[in-house]
CSV table of C-alpha atoms in Angstrom, one decimal:
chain,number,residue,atom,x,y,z
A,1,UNK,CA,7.9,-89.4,51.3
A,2,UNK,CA,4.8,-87.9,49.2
A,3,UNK,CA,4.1,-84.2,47.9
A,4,UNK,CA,1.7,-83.8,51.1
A,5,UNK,CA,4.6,-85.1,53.4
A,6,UNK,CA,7.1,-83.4,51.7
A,7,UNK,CA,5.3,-79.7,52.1
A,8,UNK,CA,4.8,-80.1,55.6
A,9,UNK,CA,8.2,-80.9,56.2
A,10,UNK,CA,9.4,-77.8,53.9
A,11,UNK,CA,6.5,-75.7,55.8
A,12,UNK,CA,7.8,-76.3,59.4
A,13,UNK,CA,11.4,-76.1,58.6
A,14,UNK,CA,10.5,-72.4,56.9
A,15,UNK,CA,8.0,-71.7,60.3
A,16,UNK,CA,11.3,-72.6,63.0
A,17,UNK,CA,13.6,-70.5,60.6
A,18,UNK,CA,11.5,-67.3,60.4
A,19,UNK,CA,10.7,-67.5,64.3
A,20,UNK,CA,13.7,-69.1,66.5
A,21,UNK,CA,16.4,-68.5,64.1
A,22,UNK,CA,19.8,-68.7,65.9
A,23,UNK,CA,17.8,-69.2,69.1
A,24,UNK,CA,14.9,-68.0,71.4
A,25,UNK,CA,17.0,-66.1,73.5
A,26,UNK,CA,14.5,-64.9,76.0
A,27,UNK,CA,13.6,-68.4,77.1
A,28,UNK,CA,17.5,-69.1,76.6
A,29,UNK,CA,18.6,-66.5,79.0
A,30,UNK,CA,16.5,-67.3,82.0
A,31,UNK,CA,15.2,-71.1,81.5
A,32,UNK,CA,17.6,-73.9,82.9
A,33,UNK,CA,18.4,-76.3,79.6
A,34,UNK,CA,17.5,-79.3,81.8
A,35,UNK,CA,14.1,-77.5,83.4
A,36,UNK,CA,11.3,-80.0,83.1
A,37,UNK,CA,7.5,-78.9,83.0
A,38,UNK,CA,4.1,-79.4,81.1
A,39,UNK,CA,2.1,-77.3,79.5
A,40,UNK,CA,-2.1,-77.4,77.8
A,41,UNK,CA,-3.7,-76.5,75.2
A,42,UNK,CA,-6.6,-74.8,75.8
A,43,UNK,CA,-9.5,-74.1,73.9
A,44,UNK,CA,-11.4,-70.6,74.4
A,45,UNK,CA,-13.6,-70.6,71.5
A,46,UNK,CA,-16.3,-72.7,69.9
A,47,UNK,CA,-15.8,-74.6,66.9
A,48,UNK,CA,-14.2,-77.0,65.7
A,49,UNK,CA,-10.5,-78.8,66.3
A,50,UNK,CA,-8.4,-79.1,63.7
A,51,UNK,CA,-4.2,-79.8,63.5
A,52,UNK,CA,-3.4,-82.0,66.1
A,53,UNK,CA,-1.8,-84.1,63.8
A,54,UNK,CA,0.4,-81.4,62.4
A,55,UNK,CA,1.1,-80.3,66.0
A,56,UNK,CA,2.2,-83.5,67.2
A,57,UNK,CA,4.8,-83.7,64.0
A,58,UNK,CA,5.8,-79.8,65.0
A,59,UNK,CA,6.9,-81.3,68.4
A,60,UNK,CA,8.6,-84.3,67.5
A,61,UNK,CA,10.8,-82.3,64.8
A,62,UNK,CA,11.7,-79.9,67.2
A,63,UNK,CA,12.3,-82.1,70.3
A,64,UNK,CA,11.5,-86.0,70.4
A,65,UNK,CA,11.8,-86.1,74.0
A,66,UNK,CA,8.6,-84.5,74.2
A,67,UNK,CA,5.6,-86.2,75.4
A,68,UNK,CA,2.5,-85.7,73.8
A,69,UNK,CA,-1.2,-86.9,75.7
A,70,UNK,CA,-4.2,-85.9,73.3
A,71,UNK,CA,-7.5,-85.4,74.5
A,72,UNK,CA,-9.6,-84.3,71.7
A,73,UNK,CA,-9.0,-85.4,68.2
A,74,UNK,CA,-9.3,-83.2,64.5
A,75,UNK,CA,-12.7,-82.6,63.8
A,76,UNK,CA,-14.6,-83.0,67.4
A,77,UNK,CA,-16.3,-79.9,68.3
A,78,UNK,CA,-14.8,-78.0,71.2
A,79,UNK,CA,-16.0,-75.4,73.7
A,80,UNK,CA,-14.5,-72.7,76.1
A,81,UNK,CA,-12.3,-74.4,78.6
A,82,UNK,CA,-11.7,-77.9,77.2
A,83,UNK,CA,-8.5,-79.1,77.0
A,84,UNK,CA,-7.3,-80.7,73.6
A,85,UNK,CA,-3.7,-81.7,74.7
A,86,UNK,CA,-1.2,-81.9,77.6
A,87,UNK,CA,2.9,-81.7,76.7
A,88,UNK,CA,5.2,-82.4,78.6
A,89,UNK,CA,9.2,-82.1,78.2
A,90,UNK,CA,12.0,-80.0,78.3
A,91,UNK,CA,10.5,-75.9,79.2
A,92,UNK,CA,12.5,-74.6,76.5
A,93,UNK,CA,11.1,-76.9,73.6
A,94,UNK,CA,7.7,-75.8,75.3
A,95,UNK,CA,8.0,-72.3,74.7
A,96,UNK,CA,9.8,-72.8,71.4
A,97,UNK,CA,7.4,-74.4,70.1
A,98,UNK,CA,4.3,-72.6,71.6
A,99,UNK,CA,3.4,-69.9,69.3
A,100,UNK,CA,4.1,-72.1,66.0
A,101,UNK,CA,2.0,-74.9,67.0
A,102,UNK,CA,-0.6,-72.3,67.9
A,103,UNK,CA,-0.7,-70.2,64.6
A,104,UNK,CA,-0.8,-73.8,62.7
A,105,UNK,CA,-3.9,-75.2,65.2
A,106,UNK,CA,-5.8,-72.2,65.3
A,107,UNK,CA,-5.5,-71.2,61.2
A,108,UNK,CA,-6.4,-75.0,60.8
A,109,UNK,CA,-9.6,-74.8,63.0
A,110,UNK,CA,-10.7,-71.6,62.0
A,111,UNK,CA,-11.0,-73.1,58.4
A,112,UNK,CA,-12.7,-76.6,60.0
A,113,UNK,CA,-15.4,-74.6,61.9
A,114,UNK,CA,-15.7,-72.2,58.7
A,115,UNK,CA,-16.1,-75.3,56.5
A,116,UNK,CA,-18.5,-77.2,58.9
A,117,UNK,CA,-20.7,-74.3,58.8
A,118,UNK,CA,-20.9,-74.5,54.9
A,119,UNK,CA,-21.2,-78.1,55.3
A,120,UNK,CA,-24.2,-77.8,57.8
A,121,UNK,CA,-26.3,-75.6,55.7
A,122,UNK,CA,-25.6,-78.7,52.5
A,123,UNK,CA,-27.5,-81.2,54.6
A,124,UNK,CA,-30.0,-83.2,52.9
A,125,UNK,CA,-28.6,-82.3,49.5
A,126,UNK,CA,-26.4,-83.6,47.7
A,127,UNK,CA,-24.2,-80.7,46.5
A,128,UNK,CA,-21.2,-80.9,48.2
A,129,UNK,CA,-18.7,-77.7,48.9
A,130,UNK,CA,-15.5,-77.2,47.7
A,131,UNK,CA,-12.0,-75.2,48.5
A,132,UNK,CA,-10.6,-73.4,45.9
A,133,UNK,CA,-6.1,-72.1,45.5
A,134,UNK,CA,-7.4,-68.9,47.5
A,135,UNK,CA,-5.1,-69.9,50.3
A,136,UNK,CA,-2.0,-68.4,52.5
A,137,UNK,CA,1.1,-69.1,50.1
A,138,UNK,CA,3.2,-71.9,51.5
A,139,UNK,CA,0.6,-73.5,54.1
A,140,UNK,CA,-2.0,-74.7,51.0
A,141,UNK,CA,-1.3,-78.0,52.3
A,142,UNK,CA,-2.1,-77.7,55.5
A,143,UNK,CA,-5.5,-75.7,54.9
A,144,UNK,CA,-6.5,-78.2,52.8
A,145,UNK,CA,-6.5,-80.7,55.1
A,146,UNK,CA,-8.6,-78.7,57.2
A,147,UNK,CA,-10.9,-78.3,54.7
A,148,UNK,CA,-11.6,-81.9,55.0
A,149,UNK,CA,-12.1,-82.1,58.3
A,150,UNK,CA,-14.5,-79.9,58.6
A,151,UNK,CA,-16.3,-81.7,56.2
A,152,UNK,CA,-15.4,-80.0,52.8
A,153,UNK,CA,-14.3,-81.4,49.9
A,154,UNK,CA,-10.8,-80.4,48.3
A,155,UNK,CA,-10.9,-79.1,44.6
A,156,UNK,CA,-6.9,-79.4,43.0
A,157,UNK,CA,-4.5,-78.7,45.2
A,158,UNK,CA,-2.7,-76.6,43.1
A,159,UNK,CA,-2.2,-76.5,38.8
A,160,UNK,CA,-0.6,-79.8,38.9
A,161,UNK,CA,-3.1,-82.1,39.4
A,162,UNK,CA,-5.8,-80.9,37.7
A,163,UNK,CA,-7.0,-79.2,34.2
A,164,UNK,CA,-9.2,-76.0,34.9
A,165,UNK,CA,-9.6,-74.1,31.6
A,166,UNK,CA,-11.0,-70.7,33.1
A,167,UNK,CA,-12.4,-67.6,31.3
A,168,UNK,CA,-8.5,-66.7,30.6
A,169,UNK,CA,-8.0,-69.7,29.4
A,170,UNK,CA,-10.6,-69.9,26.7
A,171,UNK,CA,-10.4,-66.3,25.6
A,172,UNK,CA,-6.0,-67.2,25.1
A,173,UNK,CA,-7.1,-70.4,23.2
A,174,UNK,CA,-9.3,-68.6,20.7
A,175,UNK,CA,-12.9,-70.4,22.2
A,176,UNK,CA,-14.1,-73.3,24.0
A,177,UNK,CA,-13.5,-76.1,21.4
A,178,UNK,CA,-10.3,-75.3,21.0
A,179,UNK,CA,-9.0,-74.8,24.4
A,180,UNK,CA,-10.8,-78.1,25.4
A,181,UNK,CA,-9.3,-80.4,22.1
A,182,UNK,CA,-5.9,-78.6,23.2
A,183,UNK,CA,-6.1,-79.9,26.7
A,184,UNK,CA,-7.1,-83.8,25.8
A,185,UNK,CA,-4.0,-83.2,23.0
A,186,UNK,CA,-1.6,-82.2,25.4
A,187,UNK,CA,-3.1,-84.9,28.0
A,188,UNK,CA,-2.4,-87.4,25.8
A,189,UNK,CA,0.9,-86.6,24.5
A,190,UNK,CA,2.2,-85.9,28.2
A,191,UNK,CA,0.6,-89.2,28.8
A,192,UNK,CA,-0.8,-87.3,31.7
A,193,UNK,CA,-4.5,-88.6,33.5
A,194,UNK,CA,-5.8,-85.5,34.7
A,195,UNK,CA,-9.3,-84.3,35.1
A,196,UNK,CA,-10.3,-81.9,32.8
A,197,UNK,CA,-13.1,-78.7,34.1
A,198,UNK,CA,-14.3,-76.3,32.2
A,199,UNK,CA,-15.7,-72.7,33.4
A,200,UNK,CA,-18.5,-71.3,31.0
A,201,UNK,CA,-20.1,-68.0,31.4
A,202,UNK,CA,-23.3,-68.3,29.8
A,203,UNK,CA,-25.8,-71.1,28.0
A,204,UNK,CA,-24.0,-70.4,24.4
A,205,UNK,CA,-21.0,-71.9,26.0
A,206,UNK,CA,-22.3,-74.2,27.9
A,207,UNK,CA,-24.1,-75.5,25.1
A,208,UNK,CA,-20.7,-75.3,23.3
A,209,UNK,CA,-18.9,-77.8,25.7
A,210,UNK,CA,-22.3,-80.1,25.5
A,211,UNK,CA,-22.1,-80.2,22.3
A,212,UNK,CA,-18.2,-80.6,21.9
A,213,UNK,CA,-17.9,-83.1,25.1
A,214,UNK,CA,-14.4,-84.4,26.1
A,215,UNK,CA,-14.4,-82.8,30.1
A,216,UNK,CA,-15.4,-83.8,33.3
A,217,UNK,CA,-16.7,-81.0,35.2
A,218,UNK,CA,-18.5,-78.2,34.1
A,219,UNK,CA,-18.4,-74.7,36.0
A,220,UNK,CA,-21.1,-72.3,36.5
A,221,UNK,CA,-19.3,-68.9,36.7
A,222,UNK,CA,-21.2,-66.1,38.2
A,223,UNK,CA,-24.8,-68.1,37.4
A,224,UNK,CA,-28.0,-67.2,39.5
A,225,UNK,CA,-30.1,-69.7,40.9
A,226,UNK,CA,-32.6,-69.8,38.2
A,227,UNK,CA,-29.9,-70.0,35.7
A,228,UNK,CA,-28.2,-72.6,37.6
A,229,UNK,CA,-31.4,-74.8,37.5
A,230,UNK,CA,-31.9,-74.6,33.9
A,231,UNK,CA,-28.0,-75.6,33.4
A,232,UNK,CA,-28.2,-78.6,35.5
A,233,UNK,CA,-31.0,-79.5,33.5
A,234,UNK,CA,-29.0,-79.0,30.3
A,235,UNK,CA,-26.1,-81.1,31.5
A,236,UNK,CA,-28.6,-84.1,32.2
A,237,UNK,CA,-26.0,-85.7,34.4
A,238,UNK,CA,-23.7,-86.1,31.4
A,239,UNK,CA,-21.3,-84.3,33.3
A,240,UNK,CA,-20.3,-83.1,37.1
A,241,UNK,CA,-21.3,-79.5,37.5
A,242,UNK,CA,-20.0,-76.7,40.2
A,243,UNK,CA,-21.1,-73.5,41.1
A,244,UNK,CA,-18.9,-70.6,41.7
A,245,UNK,CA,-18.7,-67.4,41.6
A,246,UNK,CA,-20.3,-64.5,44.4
A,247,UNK,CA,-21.7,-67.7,46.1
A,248,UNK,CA,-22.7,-66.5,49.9
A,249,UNK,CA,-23.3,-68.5,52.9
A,250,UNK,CA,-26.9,-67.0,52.3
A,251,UNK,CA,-27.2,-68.0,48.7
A,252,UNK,CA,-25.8,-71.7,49.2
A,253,UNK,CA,-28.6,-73.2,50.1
A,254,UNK,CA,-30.4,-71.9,47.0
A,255,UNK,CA,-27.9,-73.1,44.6
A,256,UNK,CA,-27.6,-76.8,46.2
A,257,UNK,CA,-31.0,-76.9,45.7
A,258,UNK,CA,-30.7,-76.3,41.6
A,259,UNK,CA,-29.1,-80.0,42.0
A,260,UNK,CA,-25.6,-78.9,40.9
A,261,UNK,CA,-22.7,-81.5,42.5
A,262,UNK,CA,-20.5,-79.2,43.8
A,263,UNK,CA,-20.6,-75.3,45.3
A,264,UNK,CA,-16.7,-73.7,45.5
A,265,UNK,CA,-15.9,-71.3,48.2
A,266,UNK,CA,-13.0,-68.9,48.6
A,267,UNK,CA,-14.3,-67.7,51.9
A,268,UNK,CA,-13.3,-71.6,53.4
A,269,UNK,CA,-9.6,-70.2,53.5
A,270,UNK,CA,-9.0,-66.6,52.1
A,271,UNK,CA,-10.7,-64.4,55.0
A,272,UNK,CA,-11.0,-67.6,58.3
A,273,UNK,CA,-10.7,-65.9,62.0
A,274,UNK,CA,-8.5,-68.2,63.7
A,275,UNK,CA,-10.0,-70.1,66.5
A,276,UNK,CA,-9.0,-68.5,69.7
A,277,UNK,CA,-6.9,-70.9,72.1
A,278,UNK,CA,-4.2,-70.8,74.3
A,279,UNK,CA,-1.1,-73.1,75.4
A,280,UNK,CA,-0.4,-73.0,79.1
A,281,UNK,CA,1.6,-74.1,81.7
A,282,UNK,CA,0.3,-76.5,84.0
């Protein structure tokens, strides 16, 4: 099993703990254990889908007798009245099941539809935009992979798998060349591969880490458009450059167009509306 696997399996185990615990006993108390029924999932909102996947594992941990008929796949749009899925099994897995598979689809395709929004307004650039950790502790994973399918790109997934020396970072270190030469030292003695970014706040450090060189990325922090346009131009496509920092979905456009490779977005996951749907009997 991989980390991805492994956190979903932890995350549902956690989800059927905080909400069943020992036992839904409304549906319990007046649903016959060997009751048989079916029950849709219906879409009431525009946007797009995203979780099936996740839903169909939800169902199979809980109950494997469950039959699962998928109409609409992750990442199709959806509209008011479609139907994305049909179960059918025992009416006491149904209703166990209901409102955890429903808080997992419709935070996932809040953060698709979110994220194809961002991706839309991108077209014919070739910036592409990024998540960033801003996410609900404990289902990172999860929006994540939503991210994706609405046509995002994931940054790290969390401080494991990437270096990000950030404003904090350098100040602790004592300045850029030191926090960067202490990265590639500790790399190298971990025997770790790991991407290093660096976030600069102004041309003196960016000029810095050009001069220094040893990263991967370089991040705009808190850049306008103008000054973003002259940093690209600095960098010369020495290095990948992001953009971050009081980025709006007004101002994106304006920054992809400054030719920078990547735009990150805390608004993909920390603020999404989930996408309003329901799961019915039928």
């Amino acid at each position: 099993m991989n980390k991805e696997e492994e956190l979903i399996d932890r995350l549902i185990d956690l989800a059927f703990a905080e909400d069943i615990g020992d036992g839904d006993h409304t549906t319990l108390s007046c649903i016959p254990a060997t009751a048989m029924g079916k029950s849709k999932l219906l879409i009431k909102e525009p946007g797009i889908l995203a979780g099936i996947e996740i839903a169909k594992e939800v169902f199979r941990r809980f109950d494997p007798t469950m039959k699962v008929e998928v109409f609409i796949n992750d990442g199709a749009a959806v509209k008011p009245g479609d139907v994305a899925m049909i179960v059918e099994g025992k009416i006491q897995s149904l209703l166990q099941t209901e409102r955890l598979m429903l808080n997992i689809m419709q935070r996932m395709s809040g953060i698709a539809t979110m994220t194809h929004k961002y991706a839309e307004q991108l077209k014919g650039t070739n910036t592409r935009v990024l998540d960033t950790r801003k996410t609900t502790p404990g289902m990172r994973i999860l929006e994540k992979m939503a991210v994706k399918i609405g046509g995002g790109v994931n940054h790290r997934i969390g401080l494991f798998d990437m270096i990000l020396l950030k404003d904090n970072h350098v100040d602790f270190a004592g300045g850029i060349d030191k926090a960067i030469n202490r990265a590639k030292e500790y790399c190298k003695e971990k025997g770790k591969d790991l991407k290093i970014e660096i976030e600069v706040r102004n041309f003196d450090e960016l000029q810095q880490v050009l001069d220094l060189g040893g990263v991967d990325r370089i991040m705009f922090d808190n850049f306008t458009p103008a000054m973003t346009k002259k940093a690209v131009e600095m960098v010369g496509g020495r290095y990948e450059t992001e953009s971050s920092g009081g980025i709006t979905f007004d101002t994106l456009r304006d920054y992809a167009e400054c030719g920078v490779d990547f735009i990150s977005v805390g608004a993909l996951t920390h603020s999404v509306k989930g996408l309003d749907m329901s799961f019915k009997a039928c």
